Structure formats: C-alpha cells, structure tokens
Tab-separated table of C-alpha atoms in Angstrom:
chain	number	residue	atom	x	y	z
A	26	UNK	CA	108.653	89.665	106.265
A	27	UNK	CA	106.300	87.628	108.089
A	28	UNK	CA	107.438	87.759	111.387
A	29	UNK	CA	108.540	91.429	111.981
A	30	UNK	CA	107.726	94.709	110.765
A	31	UNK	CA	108.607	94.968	106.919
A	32	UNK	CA	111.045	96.337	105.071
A	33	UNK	CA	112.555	98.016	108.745
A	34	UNK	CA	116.605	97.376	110.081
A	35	UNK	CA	114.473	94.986	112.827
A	36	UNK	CA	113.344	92.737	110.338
A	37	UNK	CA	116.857	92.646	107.829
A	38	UNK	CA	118.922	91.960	111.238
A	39	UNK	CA	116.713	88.609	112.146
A	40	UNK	CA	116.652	87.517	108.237
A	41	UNK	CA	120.746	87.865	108.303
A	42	UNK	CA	120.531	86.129	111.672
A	43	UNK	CA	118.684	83.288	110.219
A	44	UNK	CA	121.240	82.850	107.729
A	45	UNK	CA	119.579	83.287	104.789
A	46	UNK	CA	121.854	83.326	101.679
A	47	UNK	CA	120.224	86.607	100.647
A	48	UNK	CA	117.861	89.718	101.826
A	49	UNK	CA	115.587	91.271	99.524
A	50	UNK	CA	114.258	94.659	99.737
A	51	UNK	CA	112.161	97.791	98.489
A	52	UNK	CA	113.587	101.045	97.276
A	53	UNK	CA	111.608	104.412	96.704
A	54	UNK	CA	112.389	107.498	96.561
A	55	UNK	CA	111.490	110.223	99.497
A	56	UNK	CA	110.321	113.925	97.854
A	57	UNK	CA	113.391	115.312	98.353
A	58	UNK	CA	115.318	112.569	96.522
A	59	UNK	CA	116.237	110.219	99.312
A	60	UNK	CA	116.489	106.638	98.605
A	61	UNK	CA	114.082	105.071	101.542
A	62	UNK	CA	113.420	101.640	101.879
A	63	UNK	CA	109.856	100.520	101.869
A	64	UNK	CA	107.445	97.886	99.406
A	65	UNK	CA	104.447	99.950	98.450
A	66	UNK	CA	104.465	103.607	96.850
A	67	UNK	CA	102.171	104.708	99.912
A	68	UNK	CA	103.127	104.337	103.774
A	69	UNK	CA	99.764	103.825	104.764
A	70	UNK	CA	99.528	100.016	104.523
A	71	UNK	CA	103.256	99.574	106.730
A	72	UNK	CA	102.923	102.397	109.240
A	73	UNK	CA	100.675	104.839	111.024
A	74	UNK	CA	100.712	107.799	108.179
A	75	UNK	CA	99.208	108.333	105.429
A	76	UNK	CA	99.952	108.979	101.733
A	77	UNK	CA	102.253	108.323	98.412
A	78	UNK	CA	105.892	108.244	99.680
A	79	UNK	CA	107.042	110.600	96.410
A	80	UNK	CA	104.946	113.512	98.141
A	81	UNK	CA	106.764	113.179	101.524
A	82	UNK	CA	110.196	114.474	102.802
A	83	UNK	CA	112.620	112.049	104.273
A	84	UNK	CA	112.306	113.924	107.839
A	85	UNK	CA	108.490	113.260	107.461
A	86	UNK	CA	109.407	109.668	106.327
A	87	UNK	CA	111.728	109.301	109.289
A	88	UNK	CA	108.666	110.097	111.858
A	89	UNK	CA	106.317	107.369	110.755
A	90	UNK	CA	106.387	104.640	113.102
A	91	UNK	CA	106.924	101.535	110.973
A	92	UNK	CA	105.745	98.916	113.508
A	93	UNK	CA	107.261	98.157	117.225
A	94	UNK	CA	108.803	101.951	116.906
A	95	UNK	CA	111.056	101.086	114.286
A	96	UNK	CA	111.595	104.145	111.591
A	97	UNK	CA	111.720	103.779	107.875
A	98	UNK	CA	115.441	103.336	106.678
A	99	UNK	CA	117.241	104.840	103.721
A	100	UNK	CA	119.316	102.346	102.183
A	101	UNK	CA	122.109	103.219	103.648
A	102	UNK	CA	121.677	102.257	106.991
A	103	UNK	CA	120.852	98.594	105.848
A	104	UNK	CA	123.863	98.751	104.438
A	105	UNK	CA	125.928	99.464	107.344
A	106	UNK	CA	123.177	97.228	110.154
A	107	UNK	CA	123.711	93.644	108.329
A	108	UNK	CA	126.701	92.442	106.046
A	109	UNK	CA	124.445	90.239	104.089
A	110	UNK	CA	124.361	90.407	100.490
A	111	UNK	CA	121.112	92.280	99.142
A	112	UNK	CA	118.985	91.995	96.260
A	113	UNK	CA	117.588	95.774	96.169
A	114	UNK	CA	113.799	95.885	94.139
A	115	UNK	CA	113.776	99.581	91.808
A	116	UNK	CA	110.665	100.783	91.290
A	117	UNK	CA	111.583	103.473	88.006
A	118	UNK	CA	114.104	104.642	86.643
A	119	UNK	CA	115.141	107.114	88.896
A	120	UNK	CA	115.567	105.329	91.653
A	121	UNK	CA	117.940	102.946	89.381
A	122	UNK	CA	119.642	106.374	88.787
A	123	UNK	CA	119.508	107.435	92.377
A	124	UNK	CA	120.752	102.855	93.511
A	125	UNK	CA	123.622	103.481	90.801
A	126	UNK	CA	125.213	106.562	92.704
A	127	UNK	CA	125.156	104.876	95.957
A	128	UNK	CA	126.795	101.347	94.495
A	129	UNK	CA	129.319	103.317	92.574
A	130	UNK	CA	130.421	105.501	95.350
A	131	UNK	CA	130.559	102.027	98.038
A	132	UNK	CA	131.756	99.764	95.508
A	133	UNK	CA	128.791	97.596	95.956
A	134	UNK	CA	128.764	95.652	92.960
A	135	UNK	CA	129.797	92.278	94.461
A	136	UNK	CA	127.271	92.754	97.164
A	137	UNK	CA	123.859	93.930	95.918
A	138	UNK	CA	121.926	92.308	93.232
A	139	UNK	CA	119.623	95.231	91.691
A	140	UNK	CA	115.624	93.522	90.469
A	141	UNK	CA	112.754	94.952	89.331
A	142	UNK	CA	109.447	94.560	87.291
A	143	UNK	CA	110.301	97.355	84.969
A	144	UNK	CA	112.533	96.270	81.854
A	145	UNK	CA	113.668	99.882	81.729
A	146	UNK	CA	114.827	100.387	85.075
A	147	UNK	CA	116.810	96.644	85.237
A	148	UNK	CA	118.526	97.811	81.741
A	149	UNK	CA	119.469	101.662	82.982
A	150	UNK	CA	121.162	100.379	86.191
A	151	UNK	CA	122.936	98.098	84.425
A	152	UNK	CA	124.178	100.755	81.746
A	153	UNK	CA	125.223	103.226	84.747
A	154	UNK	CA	126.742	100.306	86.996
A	155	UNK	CA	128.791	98.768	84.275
A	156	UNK	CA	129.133	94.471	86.026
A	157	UNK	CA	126.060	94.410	87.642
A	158	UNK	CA	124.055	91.888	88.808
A	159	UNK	CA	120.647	92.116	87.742
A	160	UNK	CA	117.126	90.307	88.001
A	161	UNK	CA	113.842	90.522	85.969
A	162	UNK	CA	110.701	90.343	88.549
A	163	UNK	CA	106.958	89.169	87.010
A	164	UNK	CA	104.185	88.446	88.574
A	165	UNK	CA	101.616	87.832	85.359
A	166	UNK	CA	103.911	86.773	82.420
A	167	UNK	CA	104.275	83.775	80.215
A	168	UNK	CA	107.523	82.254	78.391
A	169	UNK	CA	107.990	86.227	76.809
A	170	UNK	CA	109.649	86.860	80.114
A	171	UNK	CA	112.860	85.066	79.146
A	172	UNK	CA	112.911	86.943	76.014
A	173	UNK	CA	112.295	89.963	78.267
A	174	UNK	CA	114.745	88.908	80.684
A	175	UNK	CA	117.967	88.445	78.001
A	176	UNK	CA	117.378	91.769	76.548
A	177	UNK	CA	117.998	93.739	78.839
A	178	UNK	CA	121.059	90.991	80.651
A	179	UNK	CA	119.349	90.101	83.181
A	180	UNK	CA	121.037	87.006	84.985
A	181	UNK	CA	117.630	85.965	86.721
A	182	UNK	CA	114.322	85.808	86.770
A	183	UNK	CA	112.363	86.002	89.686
A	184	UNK	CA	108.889	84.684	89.170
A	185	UNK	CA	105.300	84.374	90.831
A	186	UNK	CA	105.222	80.644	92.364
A	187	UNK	CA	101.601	80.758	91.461
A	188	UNK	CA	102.103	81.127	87.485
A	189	UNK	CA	105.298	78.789	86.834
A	190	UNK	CA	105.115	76.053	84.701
A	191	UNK	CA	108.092	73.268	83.769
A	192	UNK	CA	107.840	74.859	80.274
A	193	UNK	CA	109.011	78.168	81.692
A	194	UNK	CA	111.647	76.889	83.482
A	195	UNK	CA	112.587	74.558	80.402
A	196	UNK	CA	112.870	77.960	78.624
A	197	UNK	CA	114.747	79.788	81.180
A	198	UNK	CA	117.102	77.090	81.654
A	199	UNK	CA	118.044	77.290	78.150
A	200	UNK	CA	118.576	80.805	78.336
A	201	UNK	CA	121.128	80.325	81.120
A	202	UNK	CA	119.085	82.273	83.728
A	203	UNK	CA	118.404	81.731	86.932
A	204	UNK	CA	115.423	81.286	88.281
A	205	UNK	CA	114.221	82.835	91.901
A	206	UNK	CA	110.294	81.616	92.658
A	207	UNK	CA	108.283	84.232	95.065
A	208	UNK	CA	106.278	84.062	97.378
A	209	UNK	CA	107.280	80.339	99.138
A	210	UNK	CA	105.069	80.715	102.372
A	211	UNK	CA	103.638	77.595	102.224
A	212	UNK	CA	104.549	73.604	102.018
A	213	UNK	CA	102.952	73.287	98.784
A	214	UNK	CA	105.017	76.241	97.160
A	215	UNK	CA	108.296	74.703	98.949
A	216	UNK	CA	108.097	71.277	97.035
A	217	UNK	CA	107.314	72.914	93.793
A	218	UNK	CA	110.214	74.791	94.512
A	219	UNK	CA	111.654	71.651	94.858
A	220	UNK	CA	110.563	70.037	92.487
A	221	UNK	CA	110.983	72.065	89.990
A	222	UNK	CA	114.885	72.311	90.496
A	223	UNK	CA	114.549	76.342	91.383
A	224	UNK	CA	117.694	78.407	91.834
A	225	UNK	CA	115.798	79.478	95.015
A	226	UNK	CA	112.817	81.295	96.841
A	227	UNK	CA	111.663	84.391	98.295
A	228	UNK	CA	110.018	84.059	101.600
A	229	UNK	CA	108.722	85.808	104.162
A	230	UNK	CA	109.685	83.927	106.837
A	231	UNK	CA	113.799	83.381	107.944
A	232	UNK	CA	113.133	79.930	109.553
A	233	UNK	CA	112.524	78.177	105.837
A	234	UNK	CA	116.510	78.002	105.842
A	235	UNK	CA	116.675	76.069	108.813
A	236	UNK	CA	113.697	73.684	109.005
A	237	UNK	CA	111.948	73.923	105.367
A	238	UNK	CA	109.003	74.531	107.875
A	239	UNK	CA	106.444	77.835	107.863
A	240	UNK	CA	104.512	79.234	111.306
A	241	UNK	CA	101.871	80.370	108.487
C-alpha cells in the first residue's frame, strides 16, 4: 500500500483501521512449502534480500527486513492480526492447493475471497473449497475476460482501470459479475470508478474510504 511497507501485518492493521470494506493481498509460496505473503515472486524489490521467493526457506524469509523492521508474514498471522475480510491473490496452482488447506481447516469461506490472473488456479480452488468466493484478475484483456471469468465461476472481475471500457462493463453486467477496478490512486481513476457504476476499487491508499481524496 502506499503509505506503509507492503504486503507486511503494519500495513493490513492501518487498511482495517481505515475501514476499508476489504484487504487485498499476495500469496507465494516459501521453498519449503510455506504460504508467505508478499506481491512479487522475488523479495528484492520489498525488502533488503535478494532473490526468487520459491528458492528461499521460510526462516530465511522471516529474516528479511520488509521495511520499518517489519518481517514477511505467512498468511496466517494476517489472519489472526486484523478481522477484516480478505481477498487473497494465488499466484499457481499450488498455492491454490496450499490457500485451500488453510480455508478448509479455519472455515474461512465466508471470510476470504480467493483472485488471481491464472484461470487455472481461480477454477482449482474453487473445486477443492467447494462455496467459494472467487475473482478473475486482468490487467491486458478485452470483453474475452467475461467469457473467461464464467467458466471457471468466478463471481468478479477485477480489472486494470487503465483498459476498461463501458462495453466491458455492459458485458460483465450481463454476466452477473461484479466488477472490482485496480489501481484507483488518482482523482481521475476515482470518477471513472464512479462513473462507470463499479462494484468497487483497489487502492493503495486507506484514506480513499474516508475522504475520496489521495496524498499521491
């Protein structure tokens, strides 16, 4: 987010504290299987190591420094720092395998919403997590991704800002999905959002909820 470290507990406890509706983040998993929560496949962008997060242990994971001290978390731990529901990105299918486990063994299916840009990955968790709320993520796509989006039962589509056009929505809206625009960071992206009657955004910064103003 844009106004603490990403994807760490620090920045999930000031979104929930903002009172946004919903928290959105990053799952990977660690070497030894461990379901850590960070955006890119590498850790070099978001803390002070260096290399693909699949190659790394969770104990090596755990001593990165992630920004202001904070550590990388494992899923878990968000779960149990903020009572928020959570829209949870997969990255493969593995980690859907590795998401379903966890949400079948804490009941989490009213709570997390499970998104992703893979068509595989959204339709495996929602074999293994049988009521599951899912999402369809795409960032270059055109009105295939509602087609895309209802065959594997996905509920919404979340959607690059920069790409949407009323005939997608049109579309979408006749498909009965929802539709989630990313990223909102600026005015000009908020009235779109607006006026384009949007089920909602993704931001990067909390204080959207309570203003509809950005510091960036």
């Amino acid at each position: 987010m844009g106004v603490e470290p990403e994807n760490t507990l620090r920045s999930f406890v000031a979104a929930q504290q903002a009172g946004l509706d919903l928290i959105e983040l990053d799952l990977h998993l660690s070497k030894d299987g461990a379901l850590v929560v960070m955006h890119d496949t590498e850790v070099d962008r978001t803390t002070d190591g260096t290399g693909p997060i699949a190659e790394k242990t969770l104990a090596e994971l755990r001593a990165l420094d992630a920004g202001r001290g904070e550590r990388v978390p494992v899923f878990e731990e968000v779960l149990d720092a903020v009572r928020s529901p959570l829209q949870a990105e997969i990255k493969d299918v593995a980690a859907a395998r590795a998401l379903a486990e966890v949400m079948r063994r804490r009941d989490l299916v009213s709570r997390v919403e499970v998104s992703s840009f893979h068509d595989e990955a959204v339709a495996e968790i929602a074999r293994l997590v049988p009521g599951v709320r899912t999402a369809l993520i795409a960032s270059r796509y055109g009105t295939d991704v509602v087609e895309r989006a209802t065959a594997v039962g996905a509920a919404t589509v979340c959607l690059n800002i920069r790409r949407l056009t009323l005939e997608i929505v049109e579309q979408a809206r006749a498909a009965d999905l929802r539709i989630i625009g990313w990223v909102v960071n600026t005015q000009d992206h908020l009235r779109l959002v607006r006026a384009l009657g949007l089920d909602g955004a993704t931001t990067d910064y909390p204080e959207i909820k309570r203003t509809g103003r950005f510091t960036a």
